[in-house]
């Protein structure tokens, strides 16, 4: 996984647009940066955990065999339904925005684009952990 060094240096803390609390940023992921165009990023719908799936992941390829941004809604559901729940009990979703840990409002507006992703809390990597149900 490639980190966007510039953003990382600029943004150590972000301010929630809704409650104005300061949130310490763990990192920013740019899956398309430097040819790293092979990563799916999903946020938990209950906590600040972020799931990162490498597309060379075996199970991912069995399920969809497609690059993440080419997935249709049905294929996204298929992936989501095969993922283990987050340790908090929540679920990882493709269309879930990054949420403020204090007020739970979306902080998507801070990202300005759909290329970058915030890492606000735990980072779960598919190549380091078993993320699938079976
Ligand atoms: Zn907030
Ligand atoms: Zn969670």
PDB file of C-alpha atoms and ligand atoms in Angstrom:
ATOM      1  CA  UNK A   1       0.000   0.000   0.000  1.00  0.00           C
ATOM      2  CA  UNK A   2       1.301   3.388  -1.010  1.00  0.00           C
ATOM      3  CA  UNK A   3       0.712   6.370   1.270  1.00  0.00           C
ATOM      4  CA  UNK A   4       0.275   9.811  -0.108  1.00  0.00           C
ATOM      5  CA  UNK A   5       3.247  11.503   1.519  1.00  0.00           C
ATOM      6  CA  UNK A   6       2.216  15.064   0.733  1.00  0.00           C
ATOM      7  CA  UNK A   7      -1.248  14.771   2.213  1.00  0.00           C
ATOM      8  CA  UNK A   8       0.087  12.913   5.155  1.00  0.00           C
ATOM      9  CA  UNK A   9       2.493  15.723   5.930  1.00  0.00           C
ATOM     10  CA  UNK A  10      -0.154  18.407   5.497  1.00  0.00           C
ATOM     11  CA  UNK A  11      -2.929  16.775   7.406  1.00  0.00           C
ATOM     12  CA  UNK A  12      -2.126  15.330  10.768  1.00  0.00           C
ATOM     13  CA  UNK A  13      -5.338  16.483  12.294  1.00  0.00           C
ATOM     14  CA  UNK A  14      -8.639  17.214  10.656  1.00  0.00           C
ATOM     15  CA  UNK A  15     -11.612  19.130  11.944  1.00  0.00           C
ATOM     16  CA  UNK A  16     -15.028  17.575  11.688  1.00  0.00           C
ATOM     17  CA  UNK A  17     -17.251  19.800   9.511  1.00  0.00           C
ATOM     18  CA  UNK A  18     -20.243  19.096  11.768  1.00  0.00           C
ATOM     19  CA  UNK A  19     -19.131  19.129  15.406  1.00  0.00           C
ATOM     20  CA  UNK A  20     -15.787  20.949  14.866  1.00  0.00           C
ATOM     21  CA  UNK A  21     -13.896  18.472  17.000  1.00  0.00           C
ATOM     22  CA  UNK A  22     -10.313  17.713  16.032  1.00  0.00           C
ATOM     23  CA  UNK A  23      -9.607  14.192  14.883  1.00  0.00           C
ATOM     24  CA  UNK A  24      -6.149  12.748  14.663  1.00  0.00           C
ATOM     25  CA  UNK A  25      -5.616  11.223  11.263  1.00  0.00           C
ATOM     26  CA  UNK A  26      -3.860   7.865  11.087  1.00  0.00           C
ATOM     27  CA  UNK A  27      -3.203   8.249   7.392  1.00  0.00           C
ATOM     28  CA  UNK A  28      -4.569   8.815   3.941  1.00  0.00           C
ATOM     29  CA  UNK A  29      -4.777   6.138   1.314  1.00  0.00           C
ATOM     30  CA  UNK A  30      -4.690   6.817  -2.364  1.00  0.00           C
ATOM     31  CA  UNK A  31      -5.274   3.480  -4.072  1.00  0.00           C
ATOM     32  CA  UNK A  32      -4.485   4.903  -7.499  1.00  0.00           C
ATOM     33  CA  UNK A  33      -1.255   6.593  -6.471  1.00  0.00           C
ATOM     34  CA  UNK A  34       1.926   5.358  -8.147  1.00  0.00           C
ATOM     35  CA  UNK A  35       0.281   2.562 -10.052  1.00  0.00           C
ATOM     36  CA  UNK A  36      -1.307   1.145  -6.948  1.00  0.00           C
ATOM     37  CA  UNK A  37      -4.635   0.865  -8.690  1.00  0.00           C
ATOM     38  CA  UNK A  38      -5.643  -2.397  -7.154  1.00  0.00           C
ATOM     39  CA  UNK A  39      -7.141  -1.686  -3.782  1.00  0.00           C
ATOM     40  CA  UNK A  40     -10.690  -1.585  -2.501  1.00  0.00           C
ATOM     41  CA  UNK A  41     -11.339   0.538   0.586  1.00  0.00           C
ATOM     42  CA  UNK A  42     -14.413   0.033   2.760  1.00  0.00           C
ATOM     43  CA  UNK A  43     -15.399   1.864   5.930  1.00  0.00           C
ATOM     44  CA  UNK A  44     -17.163   0.256   8.853  1.00  0.00           C
ATOM     45  CA  UNK A  45     -20.725   1.554   9.253  1.00  0.00           C
ATOM     46  CA  UNK A  46     -20.400   1.748  13.060  1.00  0.00           C
ATOM     47  CA  UNK A  47     -16.837   2.687  13.994  1.00  0.00           C
ATOM     48  CA  UNK A  48     -13.760   4.290  12.439  1.00  0.00           C
ATOM     49  CA  UNK A  49     -12.173   1.069  11.177  1.00  0.00           C
ATOM     50  CA  UNK A  50     -11.129   0.902   7.539  1.00  0.00           C
ATOM     51  CA  UNK A  51     -10.857  -2.292   5.549  1.00  0.00           C
ATOM     52  CA  UNK A  52      -8.400  -2.492   2.682  1.00  0.00           C
ATOM     53  CA  UNK A  53      -8.735  -5.335   0.196  1.00  0.00           C
ATOM     54  CA  UNK A  54      -5.988  -6.066  -2.289  1.00  0.00           C
ATOM     55  CA  UNK A  55      -7.508  -7.177  -5.578  1.00  0.00           C
ATOM     56  CA  UNK A  56      -5.043 -10.028  -5.881  1.00  0.00           C
ATOM     57  CA  UNK A  57      -6.730 -11.471  -2.805  1.00  0.00           C
ATOM     58  CA  UNK A  58      -7.781 -15.026  -3.651  1.00  0.00           C
ATOM     59  CA  UNK A  59     -11.312 -14.850  -2.305  1.00  0.00           C
ATOM     60  CA  UNK A  60     -11.921 -11.434  -3.858  1.00  0.00           C
ATOM     61  CA  UNK A  61     -11.062 -12.889  -7.247  1.00  0.00           C
ATOM     62  CA  UNK A  62     -13.281 -15.899  -6.745  1.00  0.00           C
ATOM     63  CA  UNK A  63     -16.175 -13.587  -5.885  1.00  0.00           C
ATOM     64  CA  UNK A  64     -15.838 -10.871  -8.510  1.00  0.00           C
ATOM     65  CA  UNK A  65     -12.586 -10.955 -10.483  1.00  0.00           C
ATOM     66  CA  UNK A  66     -12.864  -7.234 -11.338  1.00  0.00           C
ATOM     67  CA  UNK A  67     -11.178  -4.001 -10.342  1.00  0.00           C
ATOM     68  CA  UNK A  68     -12.952  -2.296  -7.414  1.00  0.00           C
ATOM     69  CA  UNK A  69     -14.211   0.764  -9.285  1.00  0.00           C
ATOM     70  CA  UNK A  70     -15.796  -1.443 -11.953  1.00  0.00           C
ATOM     71  CA  UNK A  71     -17.996  -3.288  -9.496  1.00  0.00           C
ATOM     72  CA  UNK A  72     -21.735  -2.839  -9.856  1.00  0.00           C
ATOM     73  CA  UNK A  73     -24.096  -2.689  -6.874  1.00  0.00           C
ATOM     74  CA  UNK A  74     -24.750  -6.429  -6.952  1.00  0.00           C
ATOM     75  CA  UNK A  75     -21.048  -7.245  -6.901  1.00  0.00           C
ATOM     76  CA  UNK A  76     -20.437  -4.795  -4.068  1.00  0.00           C
ATOM     77  CA  UNK A  77     -23.149  -6.520  -2.030  1.00  0.00           C
ATOM     78  CA  UNK A  78     -21.596  -9.890  -2.802  1.00  0.00           C
ATOM     79  CA  UNK A  79     -18.247  -8.761  -1.382  1.00  0.00           C
ATOM     80  CA  UNK A  80     -19.863  -7.072   1.634  1.00  0.00           C
ATOM     81  CA  UNK A  81     -21.937 -10.144   2.440  1.00  0.00           C
ATOM     82  CA  UNK A  82     -18.867 -12.354   2.456  1.00  0.00           C
ATOM     83  CA  UNK A  83     -16.862 -10.176   4.826  1.00  0.00           C
ATOM     84  CA  UNK A  84     -16.546 -10.924   8.506  1.00  0.00           C
ATOM     85  CA  UNK A  85     -18.202  -8.259  10.635  1.00  0.00           C
ATOM     86  CA  UNK A  86     -15.992  -5.585  12.151  1.00  0.00           C
ATOM     87  CA  UNK A  87     -14.807  -6.263  15.726  1.00  0.00           C
ATOM     88  CA  UNK A  88     -17.277  -3.566  16.858  1.00  0.00           C
ATOM     89  CA  UNK A  89     -20.183  -5.519  15.352  1.00  0.00           C
ATOM     90  CA  UNK A  90     -20.604  -3.197  12.380  1.00  0.00           C
ATOM     91  CA  UNK A  91     -20.281  -4.039   8.700  1.00  0.00           C
ATOM     92  CA  UNK A  92     -17.850  -2.842   6.069  1.00  0.00           C
ATOM     93  CA  UNK A  93     -19.540  -1.062   3.177  1.00  0.00           C
ATOM     94  CA  UNK A  94     -18.288   0.280  -0.133  1.00  0.00           C
ATOM     95  CA  UNK A  95     -20.590   3.278  -0.038  1.00  0.00           C
ATOM     96  CA  UNK A  96     -20.117   4.144   3.606  1.00  0.00           C
ATOM     97  CA  UNK A  97     -18.485   7.579   4.056  1.00  0.00           C
ATOM     98  CA  UNK A  98     -15.727   8.188   6.603  1.00  0.00           C
ATOM     99  CA  UNK A  99     -17.572   9.224   9.745  1.00  0.00           C
ATOM    100  CA  UNK A 100     -16.599  11.461  12.618  1.00  0.00           C
ATOM    101  CA  UNK A 101     -15.963   9.313  15.718  1.00  0.00           C
ATOM    102  CA  UNK A 102     -17.694  11.931  17.898  1.00  0.00           C
ATOM    103  CA  UNK A 103     -20.856  12.931  16.061  1.00  0.00           C
ATOM    104  CA  UNK A 104     -21.024  10.167  13.429  1.00  0.00           C
ATOM    105  CA  UNK A 105     -21.602  12.621  10.598  1.00  0.00           C
ATOM    106  CA  UNK A 106     -19.932  12.089   7.238  1.00  0.00           C
ATOM    107  CA  UNK A 107     -16.575  13.709   6.635  1.00  0.00           C
ATOM    108  CA  UNK A 108     -16.557  12.897   2.952  1.00  0.00           C
ATOM    109  CA  UNK A 109     -16.596  16.616   2.080  1.00  0.00           C
ATOM    110  CA  UNK A 110     -13.086  17.001   3.506  1.00  0.00           C
ATOM    111  CA  UNK A 111     -11.709  14.563   0.987  1.00  0.00           C
ATOM    112  CA  UNK A 112     -12.757  16.594  -2.081  1.00  0.00           C
ATOM    113  CA  UNK A 113     -12.482  13.622  -4.375  1.00  0.00           C
ATOM    114  CA  UNK A 114     -13.286   9.934  -4.515  1.00  0.00           C
ATOM    115  CA  UNK A 115      -9.677   8.926  -4.904  1.00  0.00           C
ATOM    116  CA  UNK A 116      -8.389   9.442  -1.396  1.00  0.00           C
ATOM    117  CA  UNK A 117      -9.532   7.693   1.754  1.00  0.00           C
ATOM    118  CA  UNK A 118      -9.020   8.670   5.370  1.00  0.00           C
ATOM    119  CA  UNK A 119      -7.683   6.197   7.861  1.00  0.00           C
ATOM    120  CA  UNK A 120      -9.274   7.357  11.106  1.00  0.00           C
ATOM    121  CA  UNK A 121      -9.020   4.306  13.298  1.00  0.00           C
ATOM    122  CA  UNK A 122      -8.015   0.691  12.887  1.00  0.00           C
ATOM    123  CA  UNK A 123      -6.731  -0.343   9.527  1.00  0.00           C
ATOM    124  CA  UNK A 124      -7.557  -3.899   8.480  1.00  0.00           C
ATOM    125  CA  UNK A 125      -5.549  -5.255   5.557  1.00  0.00           C
ATOM    126  CA  UNK A 126      -6.732  -8.250   3.560  1.00  0.00           C
ATOM    127  CA  UNK A 127      -3.179  -9.523   3.150  1.00  0.00           C
ATOM    128  CA  UNK A 128      -2.526  -9.449   6.896  1.00  0.00           C
ATOM    129  CA  UNK A 129      -5.813 -10.635   8.305  1.00  0.00           C
ATOM    130  CA  UNK A 130      -8.478 -13.124   7.486  1.00  0.00           C
ATOM    131  CA  UNK A 131     -11.337 -10.888   6.459  1.00  0.00           C
ATOM    132  CA  UNK A 132     -13.686 -13.435   4.904  1.00  0.00           C
ATOM    133  CA  UNK A 133     -16.490 -15.369   6.520  1.00  0.00           C
ATOM    134  CA  UNK A 134     -15.499 -18.762   5.175  1.00  0.00           C
TER     135      UNK A 134
HETATM  136 ZN1  LIG B   1     -18.114  15.387  14.290  1.00  0.00          ZN
HETATM  137 ZN1  LIG B   2     -16.435  -1.253  13.266  1.00  0.00          ZN
END
